[in-house]
Every structure is written in C-alpha cells, then in structure tokens.
mmCIF file of C-alpha atoms and ligand atoms in Angstrom:
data_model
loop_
_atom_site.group_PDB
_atom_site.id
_atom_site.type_symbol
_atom_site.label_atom_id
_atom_site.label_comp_id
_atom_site.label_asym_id
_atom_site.label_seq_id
_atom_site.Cartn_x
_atom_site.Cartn_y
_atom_site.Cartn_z
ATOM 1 C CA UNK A 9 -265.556 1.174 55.783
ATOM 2 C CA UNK A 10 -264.091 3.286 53.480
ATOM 3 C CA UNK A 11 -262.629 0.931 50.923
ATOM 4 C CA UNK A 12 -264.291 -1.428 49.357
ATOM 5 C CA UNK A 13 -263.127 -4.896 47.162
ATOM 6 C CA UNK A 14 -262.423 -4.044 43.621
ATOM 7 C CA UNK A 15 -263.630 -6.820 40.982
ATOM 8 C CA UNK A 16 -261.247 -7.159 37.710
ATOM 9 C CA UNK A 17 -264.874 -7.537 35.573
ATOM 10 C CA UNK A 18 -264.102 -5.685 32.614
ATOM 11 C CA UNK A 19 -261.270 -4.423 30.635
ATOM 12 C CA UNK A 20 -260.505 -0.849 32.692
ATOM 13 C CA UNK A 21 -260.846 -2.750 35.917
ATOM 14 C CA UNK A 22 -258.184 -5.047 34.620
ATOM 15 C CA UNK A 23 -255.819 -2.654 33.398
ATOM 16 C CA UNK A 24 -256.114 -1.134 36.644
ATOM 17 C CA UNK A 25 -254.853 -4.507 38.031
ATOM 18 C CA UNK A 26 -252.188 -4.139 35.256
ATOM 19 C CA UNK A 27 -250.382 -0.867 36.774
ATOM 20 C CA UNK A 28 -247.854 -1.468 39.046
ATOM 21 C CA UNK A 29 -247.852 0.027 42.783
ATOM 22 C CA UNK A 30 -246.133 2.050 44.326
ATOM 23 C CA UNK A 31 -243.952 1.670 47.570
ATOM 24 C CA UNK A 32 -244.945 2.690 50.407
ATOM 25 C CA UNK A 33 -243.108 5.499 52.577
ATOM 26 C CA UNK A 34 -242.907 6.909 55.736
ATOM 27 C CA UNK A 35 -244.728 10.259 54.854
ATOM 28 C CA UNK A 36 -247.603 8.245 53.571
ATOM 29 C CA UNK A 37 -251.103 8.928 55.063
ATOM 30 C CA UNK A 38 -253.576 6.885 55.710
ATOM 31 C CA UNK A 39 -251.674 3.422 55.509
ATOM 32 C CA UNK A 40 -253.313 2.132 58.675
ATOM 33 C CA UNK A 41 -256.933 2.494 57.886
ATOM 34 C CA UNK A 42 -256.062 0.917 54.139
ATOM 35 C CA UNK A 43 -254.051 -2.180 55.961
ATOM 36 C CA UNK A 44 -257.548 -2.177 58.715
ATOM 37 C CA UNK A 45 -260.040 -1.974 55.784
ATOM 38 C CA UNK A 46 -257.944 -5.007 53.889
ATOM 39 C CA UNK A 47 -258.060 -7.332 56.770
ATOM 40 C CA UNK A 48 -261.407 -6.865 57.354
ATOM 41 C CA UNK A 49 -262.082 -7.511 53.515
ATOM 42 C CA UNK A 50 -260.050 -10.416 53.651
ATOM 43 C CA UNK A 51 -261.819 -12.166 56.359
ATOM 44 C CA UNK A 52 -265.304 -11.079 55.534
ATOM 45 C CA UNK A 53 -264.806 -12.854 51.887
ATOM 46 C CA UNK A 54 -262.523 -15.904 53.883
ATOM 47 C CA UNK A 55 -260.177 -15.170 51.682
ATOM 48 C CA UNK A 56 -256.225 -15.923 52.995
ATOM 49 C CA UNK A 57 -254.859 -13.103 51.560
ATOM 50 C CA UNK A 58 -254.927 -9.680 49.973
ATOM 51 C CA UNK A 59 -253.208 -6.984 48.107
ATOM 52 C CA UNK A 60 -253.609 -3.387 48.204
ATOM 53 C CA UNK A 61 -254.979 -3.258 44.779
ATOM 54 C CA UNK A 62 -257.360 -5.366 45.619
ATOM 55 C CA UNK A 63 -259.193 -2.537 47.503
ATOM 56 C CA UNK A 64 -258.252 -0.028 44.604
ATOM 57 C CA UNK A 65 -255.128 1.200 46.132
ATOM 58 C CA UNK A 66 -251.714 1.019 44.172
ATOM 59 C CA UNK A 67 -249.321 0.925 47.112
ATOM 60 C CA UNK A 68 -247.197 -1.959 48.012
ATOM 61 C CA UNK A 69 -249.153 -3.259 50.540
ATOM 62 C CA UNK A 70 -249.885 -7.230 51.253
ATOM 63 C CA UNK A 71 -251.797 -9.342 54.115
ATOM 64 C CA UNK A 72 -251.761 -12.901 54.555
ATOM 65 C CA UNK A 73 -253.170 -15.114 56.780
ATOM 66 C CA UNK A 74 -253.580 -18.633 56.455
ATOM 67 C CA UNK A 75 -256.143 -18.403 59.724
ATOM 68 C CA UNK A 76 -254.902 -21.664 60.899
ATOM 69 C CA UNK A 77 -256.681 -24.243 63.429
ATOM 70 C CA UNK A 78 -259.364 -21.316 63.192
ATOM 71 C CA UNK A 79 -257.096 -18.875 64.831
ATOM 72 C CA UNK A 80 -256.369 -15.445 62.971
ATOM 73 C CA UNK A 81 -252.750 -14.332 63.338
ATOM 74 C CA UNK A 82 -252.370 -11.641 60.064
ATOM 75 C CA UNK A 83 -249.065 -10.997 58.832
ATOM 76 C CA UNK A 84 -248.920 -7.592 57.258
ATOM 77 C CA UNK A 85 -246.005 -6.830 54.859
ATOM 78 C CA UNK A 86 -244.952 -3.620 53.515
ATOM 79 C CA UNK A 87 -242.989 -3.188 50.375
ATOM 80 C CA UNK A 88 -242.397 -7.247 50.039
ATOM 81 C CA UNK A 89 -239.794 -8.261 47.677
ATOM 82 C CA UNK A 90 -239.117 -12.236 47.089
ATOM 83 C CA UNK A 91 -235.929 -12.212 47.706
ATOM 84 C CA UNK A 92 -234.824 -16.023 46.771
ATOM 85 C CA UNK A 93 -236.991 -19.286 45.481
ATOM 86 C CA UNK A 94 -236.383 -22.963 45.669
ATOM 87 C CA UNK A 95 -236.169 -24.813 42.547
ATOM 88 C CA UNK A 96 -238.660 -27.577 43.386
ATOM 89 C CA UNK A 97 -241.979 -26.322 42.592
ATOM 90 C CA UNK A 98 -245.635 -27.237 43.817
ATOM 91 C CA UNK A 99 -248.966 -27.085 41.987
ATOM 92 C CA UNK A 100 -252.016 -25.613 43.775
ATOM 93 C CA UNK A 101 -255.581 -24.153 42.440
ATOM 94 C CA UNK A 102 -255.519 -20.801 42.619
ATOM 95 C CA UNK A 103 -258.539 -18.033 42.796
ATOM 96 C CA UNK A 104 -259.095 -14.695 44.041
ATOM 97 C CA UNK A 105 -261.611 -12.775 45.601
ATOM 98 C CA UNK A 106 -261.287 -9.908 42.926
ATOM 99 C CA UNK A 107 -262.201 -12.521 39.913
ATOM 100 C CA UNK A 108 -265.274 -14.194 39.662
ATOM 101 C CA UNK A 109 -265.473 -17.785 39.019
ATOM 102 C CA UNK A 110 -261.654 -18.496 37.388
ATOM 103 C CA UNK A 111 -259.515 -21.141 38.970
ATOM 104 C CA UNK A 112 -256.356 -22.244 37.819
ATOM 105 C CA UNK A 113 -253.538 -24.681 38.477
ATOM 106 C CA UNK A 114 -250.334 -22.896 38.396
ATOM 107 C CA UNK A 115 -247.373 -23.900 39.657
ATOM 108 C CA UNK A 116 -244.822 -21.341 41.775
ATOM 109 C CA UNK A 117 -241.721 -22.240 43.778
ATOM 110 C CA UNK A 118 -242.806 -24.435 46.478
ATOM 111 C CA UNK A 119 -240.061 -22.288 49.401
ATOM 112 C CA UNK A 120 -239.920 -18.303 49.329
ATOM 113 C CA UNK A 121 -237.910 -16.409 51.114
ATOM 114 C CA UNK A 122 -239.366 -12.586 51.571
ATOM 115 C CA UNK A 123 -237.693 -9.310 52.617
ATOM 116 C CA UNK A 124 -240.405 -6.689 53.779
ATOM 117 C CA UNK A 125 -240.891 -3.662 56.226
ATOM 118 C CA UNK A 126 -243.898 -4.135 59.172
ATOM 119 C CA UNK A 127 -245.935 -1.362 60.014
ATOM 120 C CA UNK A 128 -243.266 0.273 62.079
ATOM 121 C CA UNK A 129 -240.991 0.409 59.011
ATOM 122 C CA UNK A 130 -238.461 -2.592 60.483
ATOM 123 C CA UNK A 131 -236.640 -4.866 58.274
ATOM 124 C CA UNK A 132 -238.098 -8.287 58.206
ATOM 125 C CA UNK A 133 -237.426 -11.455 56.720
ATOM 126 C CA UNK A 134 -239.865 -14.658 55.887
ATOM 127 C CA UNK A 135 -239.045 -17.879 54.809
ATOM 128 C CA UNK A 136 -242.033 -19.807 53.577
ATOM 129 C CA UNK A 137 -243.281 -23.440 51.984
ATOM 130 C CA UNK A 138 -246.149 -24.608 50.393
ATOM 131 C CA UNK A 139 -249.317 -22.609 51.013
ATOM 132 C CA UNK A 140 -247.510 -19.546 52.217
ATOM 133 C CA UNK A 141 -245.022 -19.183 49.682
ATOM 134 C CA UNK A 142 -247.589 -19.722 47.089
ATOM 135 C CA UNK A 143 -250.083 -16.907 48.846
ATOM 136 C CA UNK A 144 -247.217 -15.006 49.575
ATOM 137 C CA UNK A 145 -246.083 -15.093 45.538
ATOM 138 C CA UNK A 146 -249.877 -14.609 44.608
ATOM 139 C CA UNK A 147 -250.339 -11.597 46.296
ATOM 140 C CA UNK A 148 -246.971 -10.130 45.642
ATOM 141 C CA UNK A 149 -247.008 -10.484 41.832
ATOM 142 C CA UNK A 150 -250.706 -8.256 42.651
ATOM 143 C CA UNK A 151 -247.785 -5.069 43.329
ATOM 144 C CA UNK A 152 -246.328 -6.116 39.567
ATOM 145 C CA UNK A 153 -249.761 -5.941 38.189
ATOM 146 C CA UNK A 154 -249.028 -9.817 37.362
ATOM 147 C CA UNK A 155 -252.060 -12.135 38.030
ATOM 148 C CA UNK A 156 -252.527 -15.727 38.968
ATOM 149 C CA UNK A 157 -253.093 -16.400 35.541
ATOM 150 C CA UNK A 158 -250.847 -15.336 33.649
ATOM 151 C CA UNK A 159 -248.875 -18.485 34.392
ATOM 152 C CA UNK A 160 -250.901 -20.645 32.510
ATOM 153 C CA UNK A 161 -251.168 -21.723 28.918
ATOM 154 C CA UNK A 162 -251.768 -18.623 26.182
ATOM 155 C CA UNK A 163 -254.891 -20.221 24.895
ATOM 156 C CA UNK A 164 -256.455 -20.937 28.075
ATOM 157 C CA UNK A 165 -255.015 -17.350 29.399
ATOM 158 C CA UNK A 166 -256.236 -15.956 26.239
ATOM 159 C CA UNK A 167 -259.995 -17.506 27.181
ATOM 160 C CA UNK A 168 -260.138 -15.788 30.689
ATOM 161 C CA UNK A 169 -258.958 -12.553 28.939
ATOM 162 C CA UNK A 170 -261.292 -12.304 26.488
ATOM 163 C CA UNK A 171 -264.207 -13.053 28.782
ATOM 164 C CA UNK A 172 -262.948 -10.333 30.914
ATOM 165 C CA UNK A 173 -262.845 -7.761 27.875
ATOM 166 C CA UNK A 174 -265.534 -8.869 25.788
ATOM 167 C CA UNK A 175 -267.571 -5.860 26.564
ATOM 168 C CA UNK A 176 -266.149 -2.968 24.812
ATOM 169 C CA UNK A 177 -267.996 -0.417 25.321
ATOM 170 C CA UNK A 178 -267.557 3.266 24.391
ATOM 171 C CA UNK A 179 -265.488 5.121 27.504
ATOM 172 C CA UNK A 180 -266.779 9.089 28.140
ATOM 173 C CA UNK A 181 -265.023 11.514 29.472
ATOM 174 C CA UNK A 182 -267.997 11.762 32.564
ATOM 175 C CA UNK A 183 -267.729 8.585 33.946
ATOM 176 C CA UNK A 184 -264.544 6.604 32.968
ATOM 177 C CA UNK A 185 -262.156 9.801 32.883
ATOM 178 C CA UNK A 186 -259.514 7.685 34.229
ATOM 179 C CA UNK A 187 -258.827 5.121 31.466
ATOM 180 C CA UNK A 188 -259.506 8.131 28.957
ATOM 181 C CA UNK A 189 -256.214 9.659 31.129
ATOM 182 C CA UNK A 190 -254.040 6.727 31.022
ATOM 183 C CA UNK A 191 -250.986 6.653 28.592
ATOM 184 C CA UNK A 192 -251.440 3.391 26.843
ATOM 185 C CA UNK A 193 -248.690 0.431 26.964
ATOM 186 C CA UNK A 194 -246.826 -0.356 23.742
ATOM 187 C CA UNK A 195 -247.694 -3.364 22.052
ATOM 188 C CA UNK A 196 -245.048 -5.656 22.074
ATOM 189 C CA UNK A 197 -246.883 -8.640 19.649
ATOM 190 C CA UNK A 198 -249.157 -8.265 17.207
ATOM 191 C CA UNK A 199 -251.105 -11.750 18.159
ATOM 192 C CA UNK A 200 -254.596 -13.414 17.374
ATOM 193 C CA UNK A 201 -256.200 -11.352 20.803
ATOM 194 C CA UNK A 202 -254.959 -7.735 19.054
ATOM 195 C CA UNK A 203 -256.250 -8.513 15.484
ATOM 196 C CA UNK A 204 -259.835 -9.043 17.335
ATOM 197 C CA UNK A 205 -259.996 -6.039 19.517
ATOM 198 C CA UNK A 206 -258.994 -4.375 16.419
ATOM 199 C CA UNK A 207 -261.695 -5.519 14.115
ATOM 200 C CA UNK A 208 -263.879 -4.831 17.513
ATOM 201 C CA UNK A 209 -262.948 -1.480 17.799
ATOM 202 C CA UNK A 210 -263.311 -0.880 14.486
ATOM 203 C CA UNK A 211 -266.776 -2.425 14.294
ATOM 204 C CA UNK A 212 -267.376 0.380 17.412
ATOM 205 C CA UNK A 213 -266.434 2.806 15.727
ATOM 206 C CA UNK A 214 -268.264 1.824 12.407
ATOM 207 C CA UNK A 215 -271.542 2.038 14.412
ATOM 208 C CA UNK A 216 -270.908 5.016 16.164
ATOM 209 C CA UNK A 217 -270.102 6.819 13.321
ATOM 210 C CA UNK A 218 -266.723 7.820 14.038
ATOM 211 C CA UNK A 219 -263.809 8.348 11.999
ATOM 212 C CA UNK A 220 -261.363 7.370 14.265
ATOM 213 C CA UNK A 221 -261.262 5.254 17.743
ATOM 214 C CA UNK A 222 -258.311 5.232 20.314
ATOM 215 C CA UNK A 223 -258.170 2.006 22.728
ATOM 216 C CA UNK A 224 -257.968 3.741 26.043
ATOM 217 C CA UNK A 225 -261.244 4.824 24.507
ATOM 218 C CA UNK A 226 -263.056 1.225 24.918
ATOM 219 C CA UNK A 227 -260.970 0.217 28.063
ATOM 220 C CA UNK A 228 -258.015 -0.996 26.487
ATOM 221 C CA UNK A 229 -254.269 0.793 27.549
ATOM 222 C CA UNK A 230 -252.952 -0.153 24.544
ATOM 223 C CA UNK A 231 -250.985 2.136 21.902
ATOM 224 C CA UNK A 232 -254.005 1.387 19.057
ATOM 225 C CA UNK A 233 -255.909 3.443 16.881
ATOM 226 C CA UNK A 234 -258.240 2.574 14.227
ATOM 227 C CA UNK A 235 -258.907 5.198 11.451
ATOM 228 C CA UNK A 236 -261.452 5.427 8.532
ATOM 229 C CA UNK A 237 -261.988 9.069 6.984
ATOM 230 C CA UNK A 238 -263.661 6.997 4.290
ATOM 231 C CA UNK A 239 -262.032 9.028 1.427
ATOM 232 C CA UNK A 240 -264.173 8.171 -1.538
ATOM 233 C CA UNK A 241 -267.355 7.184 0.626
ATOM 234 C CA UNK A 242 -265.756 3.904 0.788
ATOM 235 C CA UNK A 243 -264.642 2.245 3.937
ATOM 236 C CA UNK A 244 -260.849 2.330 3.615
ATOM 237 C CA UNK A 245 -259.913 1.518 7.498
ATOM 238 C CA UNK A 246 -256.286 1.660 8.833
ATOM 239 C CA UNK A 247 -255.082 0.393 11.638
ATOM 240 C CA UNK A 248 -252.042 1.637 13.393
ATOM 241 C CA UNK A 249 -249.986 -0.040 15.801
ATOM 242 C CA UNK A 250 -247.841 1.999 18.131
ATOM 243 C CA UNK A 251 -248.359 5.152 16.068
ATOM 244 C CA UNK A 252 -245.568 8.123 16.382
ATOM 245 C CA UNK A 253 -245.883 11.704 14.774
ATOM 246 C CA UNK A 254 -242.512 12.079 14.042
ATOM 247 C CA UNK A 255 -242.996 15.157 12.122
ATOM 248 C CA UNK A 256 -245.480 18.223 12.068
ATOM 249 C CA UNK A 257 -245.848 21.582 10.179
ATOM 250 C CA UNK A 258 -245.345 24.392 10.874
ATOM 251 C CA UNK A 259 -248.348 26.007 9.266
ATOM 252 C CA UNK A 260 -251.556 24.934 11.596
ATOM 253 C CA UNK A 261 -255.543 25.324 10.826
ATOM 254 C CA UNK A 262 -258.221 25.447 13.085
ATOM 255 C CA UNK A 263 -261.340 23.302 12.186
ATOM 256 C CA UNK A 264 -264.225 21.708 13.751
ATOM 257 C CA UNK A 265 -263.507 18.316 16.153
ATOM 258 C CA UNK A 266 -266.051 16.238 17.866
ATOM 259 C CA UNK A 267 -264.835 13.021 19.852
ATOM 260 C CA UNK A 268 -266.726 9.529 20.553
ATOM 261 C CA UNK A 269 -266.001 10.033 24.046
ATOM 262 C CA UNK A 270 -267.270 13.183 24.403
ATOM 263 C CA UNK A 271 -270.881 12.471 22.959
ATOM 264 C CA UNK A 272 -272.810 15.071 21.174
ATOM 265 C CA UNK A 273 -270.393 17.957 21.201
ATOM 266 C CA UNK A 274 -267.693 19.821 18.651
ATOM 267 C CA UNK A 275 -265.256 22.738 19.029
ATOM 268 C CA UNK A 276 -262.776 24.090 16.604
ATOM 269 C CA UNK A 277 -259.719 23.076 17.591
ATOM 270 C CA UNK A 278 -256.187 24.533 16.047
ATOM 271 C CA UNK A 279 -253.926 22.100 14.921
ATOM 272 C CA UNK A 280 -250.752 21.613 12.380
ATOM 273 C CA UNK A 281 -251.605 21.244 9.446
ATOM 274 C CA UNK A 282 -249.699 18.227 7.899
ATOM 275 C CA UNK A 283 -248.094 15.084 10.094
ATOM 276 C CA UNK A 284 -245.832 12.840 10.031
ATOM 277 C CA UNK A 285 -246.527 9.034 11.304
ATOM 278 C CA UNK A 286 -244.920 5.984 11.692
ATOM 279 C CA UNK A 287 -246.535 2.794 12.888
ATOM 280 C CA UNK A 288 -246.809 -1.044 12.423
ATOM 281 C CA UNK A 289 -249.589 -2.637 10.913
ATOM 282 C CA UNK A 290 -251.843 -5.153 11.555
ATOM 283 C CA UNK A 291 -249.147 -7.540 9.341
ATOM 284 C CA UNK A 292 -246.352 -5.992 11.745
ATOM 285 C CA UNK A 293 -245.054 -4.131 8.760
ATOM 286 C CA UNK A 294 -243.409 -0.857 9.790
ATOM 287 C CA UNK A 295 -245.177 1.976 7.501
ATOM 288 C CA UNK A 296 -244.324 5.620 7.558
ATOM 289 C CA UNK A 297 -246.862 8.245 6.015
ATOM 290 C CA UNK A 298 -247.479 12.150 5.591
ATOM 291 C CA UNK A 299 -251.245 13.508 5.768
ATOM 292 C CA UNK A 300 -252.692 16.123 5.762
ATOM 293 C CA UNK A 301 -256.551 17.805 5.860
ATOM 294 C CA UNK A 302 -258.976 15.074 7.922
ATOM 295 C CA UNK A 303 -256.484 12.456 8.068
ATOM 296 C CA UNK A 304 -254.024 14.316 9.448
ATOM 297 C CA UNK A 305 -256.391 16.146 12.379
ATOM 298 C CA UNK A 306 -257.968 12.733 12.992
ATOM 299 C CA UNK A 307 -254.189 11.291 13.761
ATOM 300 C CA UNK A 308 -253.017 13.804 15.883
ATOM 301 C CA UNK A 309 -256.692 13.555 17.858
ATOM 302 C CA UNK A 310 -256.384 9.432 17.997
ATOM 303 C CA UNK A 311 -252.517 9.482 18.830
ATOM 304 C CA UNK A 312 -253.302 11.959 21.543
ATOM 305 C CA UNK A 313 -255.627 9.527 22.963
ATOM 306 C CA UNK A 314 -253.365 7.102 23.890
ATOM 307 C CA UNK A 315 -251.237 9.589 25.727
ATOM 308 C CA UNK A 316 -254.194 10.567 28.104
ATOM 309 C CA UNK A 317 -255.029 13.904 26.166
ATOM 310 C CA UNK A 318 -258.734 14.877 25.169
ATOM 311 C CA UNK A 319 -259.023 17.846 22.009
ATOM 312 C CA UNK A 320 -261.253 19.224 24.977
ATOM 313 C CA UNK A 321 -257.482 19.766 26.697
ATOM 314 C CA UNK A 322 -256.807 22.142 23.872
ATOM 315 C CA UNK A 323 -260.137 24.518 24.687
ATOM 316 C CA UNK A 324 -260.454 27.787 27.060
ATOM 317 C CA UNK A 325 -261.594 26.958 30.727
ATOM 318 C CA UNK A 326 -264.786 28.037 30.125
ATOM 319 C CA UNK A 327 -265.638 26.572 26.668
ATOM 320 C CA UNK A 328 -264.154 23.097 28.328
ATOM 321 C CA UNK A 329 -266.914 23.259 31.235
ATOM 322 C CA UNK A 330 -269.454 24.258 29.358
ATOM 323 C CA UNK A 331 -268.729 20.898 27.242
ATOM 324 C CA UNK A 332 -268.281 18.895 30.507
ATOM 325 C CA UNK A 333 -271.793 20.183 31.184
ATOM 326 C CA UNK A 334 -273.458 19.554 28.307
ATOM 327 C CA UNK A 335 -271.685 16.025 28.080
ATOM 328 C CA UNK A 336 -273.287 14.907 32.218
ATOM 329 C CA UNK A 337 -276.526 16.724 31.012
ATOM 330 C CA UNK A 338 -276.817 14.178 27.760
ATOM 331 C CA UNK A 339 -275.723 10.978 30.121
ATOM 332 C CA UNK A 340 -278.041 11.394 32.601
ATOM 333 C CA UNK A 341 -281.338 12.216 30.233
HETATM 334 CO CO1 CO B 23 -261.597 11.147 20.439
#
C-alpha cells in the first residue's frame, strides 16, 4: 500500500491536520489509488470513516461507512460541502483513528444535508441523521483542518493540546524541512497555552545556546519568536508576537550566521543593516522598535523563519549543499 495512516502525535503532525485541503479536480492523478488505500485503512483499523488527511493527503477527499448488519457498502464523497443542518442536536463520543486514546462528547447537528461529487465527478446530494450526519460532519471538518475536539470546553481542549505538543523539540532542516517551510499562522489571542510555549521555547533556546528561536522551529506554525542577544551578559529575553519589519536600510553588512536548526554550521550572510519591527508582546501591547548590529540580524533571521525561509536560502548552490551535507553527516554520527 502506498499510503499509510498518519497519527496527530506531536505538534508538526498536528499542524499538518491544521492546513486545510484542497479540492479535488478532474486533472488530478492518482485519486483512485488514494480513495483504494483509505478504504482499506478504514476497515483494517474498523474505523467508520476517513479523511484524506488522515493518510497524509490534503485533498478533499472523505469515506464513510457505517458497515451496517456487517455488510460494507462505502460511500465515497468528493469535495463534500454541508450544505444545511437541523437545529436539534445529538451528543455522541467521538474518537479517531489518527489520535491515540482521546474521546470526547461533542455535540453536532443531529440531520445533515451534504452536496458532493462521486468518483465520476456527478453532483450528489445526502441527507443524513444521527450517526451519519455526525461521521459525515467529523470527517468533513478533517478538509477545514477542524478536529473533533475543538468543540469542547477550552480547558479540557487546552489538556489534549498540550499533551499533543508537550514535546518541543528542536526541528532541523534534514529531517523536518517541512514545518521549517511553513509560513506560520498569526496569532489571534495571546492566552495561558501561548505564554507557556513561549517560556518553553525560550527555555529551548536558553539550553541550546541560541540567541534567537522561531516556532516553526519547535513544531509550532505560529508567528513567534523569542530573542535574547543578552546585551550586557545578562539575559534580557523578548518576545515578539506577530513580528513585522516594516522598515530596513539601505546600507547592508555581511557577518557571520549560524541557525539552531541547522546544527553545527555558520556562513556570512549579507543583510541590511538596521530594521524596523513592530509586534505585540507577551502583555498584548503593540511595541514598535529600530535595531541595529546583532539584534537587528537576529530579527530579520527569526522573522524569516516564520515565513518558511532558512539564512541557508540566502547562500550560493554550492556553499548551501555543502551545509546540507555537513548538517545529515552530524545527524547521523
Ligand atoms: Co534560525
């Protein structure tokens, strides 16, 4: 088989759950073998239903089937939309096959009614009660990046989060090159759950000996940076929320760079000299502030983080492999 299920069992393998997929379309390859390889998933695990994303695939692509009196009769929908709910609503435990040991009671619209395409690209419609609306809903919010739990109270949401993320660990540029490549999300609230991965990325970066640490760089898509140059030898850290360079010099300097997520190499990079940034921090005050020397190289390397970019991005071809190399050589010794 040549997809297998995807687990949400840390935090890049939930912010993979987070992205939203894609529709599917008629010049799309492949679609039959993904929509075989999901069934088969579904019944090996007995599960009743299954998104796309599920098997690591971000197209719009959901199977259901309830397998009832023993029978299996799989409905297949491409590019589902809900297109109308009933105001009475049920309560039912929900799970998934993806998330180890979390169930929840959440409650959804007890009748659905869905628009989708079948496999020949035809219009259909579904109307649907009780367990079928609810699987339907489950596995449809999957295209959204929504999950089951999201639906029920912050704290206890909060819980299943955190036990999810709690191992930040340093991302490199070897083996996790795809968070390291995401643009990060805004941060819409500054809550409880950011001021911790804060202080925990900061306590990362503290013990790696870094000056400055990007979330994408311990899993999390999130527009956050924390930053100590340690001016006077003292730790002086900053946190910045949603950081923007709003201005830059025109004058630029080249000086040496080394990155947490590329271990145990440096390369002179040329940059602007002075910035411009404005963020929010941690007390969700709006702050705007001009650097320059360290400061201002370390921003511009952090904030360029959380758009995907590497300071490796700004090297020659071959000075970039021969980092790549020397990075895989280090990981694997
Ligand atoms: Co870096």
């Amino acid at each position: 088989m040549k997809y297998q299920l995807k687990k949400i069992c840390d935090s890049d393998s939930l912010s993979f759950f987070r992205q939203k997929s894609e529709p599917v379309t008629k010049g799309d390859k492949g679609i039959g073998e993904i929509i075989d390889n999901m069934l088969a998933i579904m019944y090996k695990n007995n599960a009743i239903g299954m998104a796309a994303v599920m098997i690591g695939i971000h197209k719009r692509i959901v199977v259901i089937d309830l397998q009832e009196n023993n029978r299996k009769k799989p409905i297949v929908l491409v590019n589902p939309e809900v297109v109308s709910v009933s105001d009475e609503i049920i309560e039912l435990d929900e799970a998934s096959i993806s998330l180890d040991n979390v169930t929840c009671k959440v409650k959804r619209p007890k009748d659905v009614k869905i628009k989708y395409l079948n496999t020949n690209f035809e219009e259909h419609e579904l109307s649907a009660s009780s367990l079928l609306a609810v699987c339907l809903q489950h596995e449809i919010d999957y295209l959204d990046g929504k999950l089951f739990f999201d639906y029920i109270a912050d704290e206890e949401r909060n819980k299943i989060i955190l036990a999810i993320e709690s191992d930040l660990k340093i991302k490199n540029i070897i083996d996790d090159i795809d968070i390291l490549r995401t643009k990060c999300e805004p941060i819409k609230t500054i809550d409880e759950k950011t001021k911790q991965e804060l202080d925990k990325m900061l306590e990362i970066m503290y013990g790696s000996n870094g000056v400055g640490l990007a979330a994408n760089q311990v899993g999390l898509a999130k527009r956050m940076v924390v930053i100590d140059i340690q001016p006077d030898g003292k730790k002086q850290p900053v946190f910045l929320i949603n950081p923007k360079i709003t201005w830059y010099s025109d004058n630029y300097i080249e000086s040496e760079e080394g990155c947490l997520s590329v271990p145990g190499c440096s390369a002179e990079v040329k940059r602007p000299e002075k910035v411009k940034v404005e963020y929010t921090n941690i007390n969700s005050e709006k702050v705007v502030t001009e650097a320059d020397g360290l400061l201002a190289r370390c921003l511009q390397h952090e904030l360029d983080h959380l758009d995907g970019k590497i300071y490796i991005d700004y090297l020659s071809k071959l000075k970039r492999d021969m980092i790549i190399k020397k990075v895989k050589k280090q990981l694997n010794t």
